[in-house]
Amino acid sequence: MSTKTQPAFLTGALRSIVINLAILVLSMCMTIAATAVDDTVKERQQDMKEIAAAAKAIAGFFKEPETYSSDSFRQAATSISARADQRLVDHFATMTVAEGSKATEVIAAEPDRFAALARDLKSYADALASAADRHPGAMSDDMRMKPGEPMGGGPLGTRVRNEATLSSMSAEHAFHLMLQTCSSCHARFRSD
């Protein structure tokens, strides 16, 4: 080999090594990013399953009041509360649309509306947990909705924003408002 071809050979070999390293690093970054997306989607889907299971447990107590347990009722409500508000917002803060997810890009377009629903979910769940604390024995009549008790919430309804109003309503009413909050969120931010 002549001395003139050695630097060109080294430059070509070095260039090939650098390109291969760049491809390797890019591949690793893409794998890490894909894993992070998968983990985020799995985590938020798991939280949604936990919320649904807790709501089902609470619904069961209203359906069969004789099965009421204040500890189980509180635990279900607390489970929902822990997965609502900021935790729910954080799940969708950096990435909304992803493979395997039914979340839509509307979350990113309307983050304040999404955050308000996440806060409402926590407020209603906290009201349910508080009702369990106030009713350690059997489910009493004041936990049940009264005939003519006005309904709020829903996609077009009003939300209860005042803690005093929220604490004065029946637990069953708070539960219905919580379910309407879930329905409103899914109607606006989830594709089916």
Coordinates of C-alpha atoms in Angstrom, one line a residue, residues 18-136:
V18 CA -18.9 5.9 12.7
I19 CA -21.9 5.2 10.5
N20 CA -22.4 1.7 12.0
L21 CA -22.1 3.2 15.5
A22 CA -24.7 5.9 14.7
I23 CA -27.1 3.3 13.3
L24 CA -26.6 1.2 16.4
V25 CA -27.2 4.2 18.7
L26 CA -30.3 5.2 16.7
S27 CA -31.7 1.7 16.8
M28 CA -31.1 1.6 20.6
C29 CA -32.8 4.9 21.1
M30 CA -35.8 3.8 18.9
T31 CA -36.1 0.6 20.9
I32 CA -36.0 2.5 24.2
A33 CA -38.6 5.0 23.0
A34 CA -40.8 2.2 21.7
T35 CA -40.5 0.5 25.1
A36 CA -41.3 3.7 26.9
V37 CA -44.4 4.2 24.8
D38 CA -45.5 0.6 25.4
D39 CA -44.9 0.9 29.1
T40 CA -46.9 4.2 29.3
V41 CA -49.8 2.7 27.4
K42 CA -49.8 -0.5 29.5
E43 CA -49.6 1.5 32.7
R44 CA -52.5 3.8 31.8
Q45 CA -54.6 0.9 30.5
Q46 CA -53.9 -0.9 33.8
D47 CA -55.0 2.1 35.7
M48 CA -58.2 2.3 33.6
K49 CA -58.9 -1.4 34.4
E50 CA -58.4 -0.7 38.1
I51 CA -60.8 2.3 37.9
A52 CA -63.4 0.2 36.1
A53 CA -63.1 -2.6 38.7
A54 CA -63.4 -0.2 41.6
A55 CA -66.5 1.4 40.0
K56 CA -68.0 -2.0 39.5
A57 CA -67.4 -2.8 43.2
I58 CA -69.1 0.4 44.2
A59 CA -72.0 -0.2 41.9
G60 CA -72.4 -3.6 43.5
F61 CA -72.9 -2.0 46.9
F62 CA -75.6 0.2 45.6
K63 CA -77.3 -2.7 43.7
E64 CA -77.1 -4.9 46.8
P65 CA -76.9 -2.6 49.9
E66 CA -76.8 -5.6 52.3
T67 CA -73.3 -6.4 50.9
Y68 CA -72.0 -2.9 51.9
S69 CA -68.7 -2.8 53.7
S70 CA -67.4 0.7 54.4
D71 CA -63.8 -0.5 54.2
S72 CA -64.3 -2.1 50.8
F73 CA -66.4 0.9 49.6
R74 CA -63.6 3.4 50.8
Q75 CA -60.9 1.2 49.3
A76 CA -62.6 1.2 45.9
A77 CA -63.2 5.0 46.0
T78 CA -59.6 5.6 47.1
S79 CA -58.3 3.4 44.3
I80 CA -60.1 5.6 41.8
S81 CA -59.0 8.8 43.5
A82 CA -55.3 7.6 43.4
R83 CA -55.6 7.1 39.6
A84 CA -57.4 10.3 38.8
D85 CA -56.4 14.0 38.7
Q86 CA -52.7 14.6 38.0
R87 CA -51.7 11.0 37.6
L88 CA -54.3 10.6 34.8
V89 CA -53.1 13.9 33.2
D90 CA -49.4 12.7 33.5
H91 CA -50.3 9.5 31.7
F92 CA -51.2 11.5 28.6
A93 CA -48.9 14.5 29.0
T94 CA -46.1 13.4 26.6
M95 CA -47.9 11.1 24.3
T96 CA -51.6 10.6 23.6
V97 CA -52.0 8.5 20.4
A98 CA -50.1 5.2 20.4
E99 CA -50.4 1.8 19.0
G100 CA -52.8 -0.3 21.2
S101 CA -54.4 2.8 22.7
K102 CA -57.8 4.2 22.1
A103 CA -56.8 7.7 23.2
T104 CA -57.1 10.4 20.6
E105 CA -55.1 13.5 19.7
V106 CA -58.0 15.6 21.1
I107 CA -56.3 15.2 24.5
A108 CA -53.3 17.2 23.3
A109 CA -55.6 19.7 21.6
E110 CA -57.7 20.2 24.8
P111 CA -55.5 19.6 27.8
D112 CA -57.4 21.9 30.1
R113 CA -60.7 20.2 29.4
F114 CA -59.0 16.8 29.9
A115 CA -57.4 17.9 33.2
A116 CA -60.8 19.3 34.4
L117 CA -62.4 15.9 33.9
A118 CA -59.5 14.2 35.6
R119 CA -59.9 16.5 38.6
D120 CA -63.6 15.9 38.7
L121 CA -63.1 12.2 38.7
K122 CA -60.9 12.6 41.8
S123 CA -63.4 14.9 43.5
Y124 CA -66.3 12.5 43.1
A125 CA -64.1 9.5 44.2
D126 CA -63.0 11.5 47.3
A127 CA -66.6 12.3 48.1
L128 CA -67.4 8.6 48.0
A129 CA -64.4 7.8 50.3
S130 CA -65.7 10.5 52.7
A131 CA -69.2 8.9 52.6
A132 CA -67.7 5.6 53.6
D133 CA -66.0 7.3 56.5
R134 CA -69.3 8.8 57.6
H135 CA -71.1 5.5 57.3
P136 CA -69.0 2.8 58.9

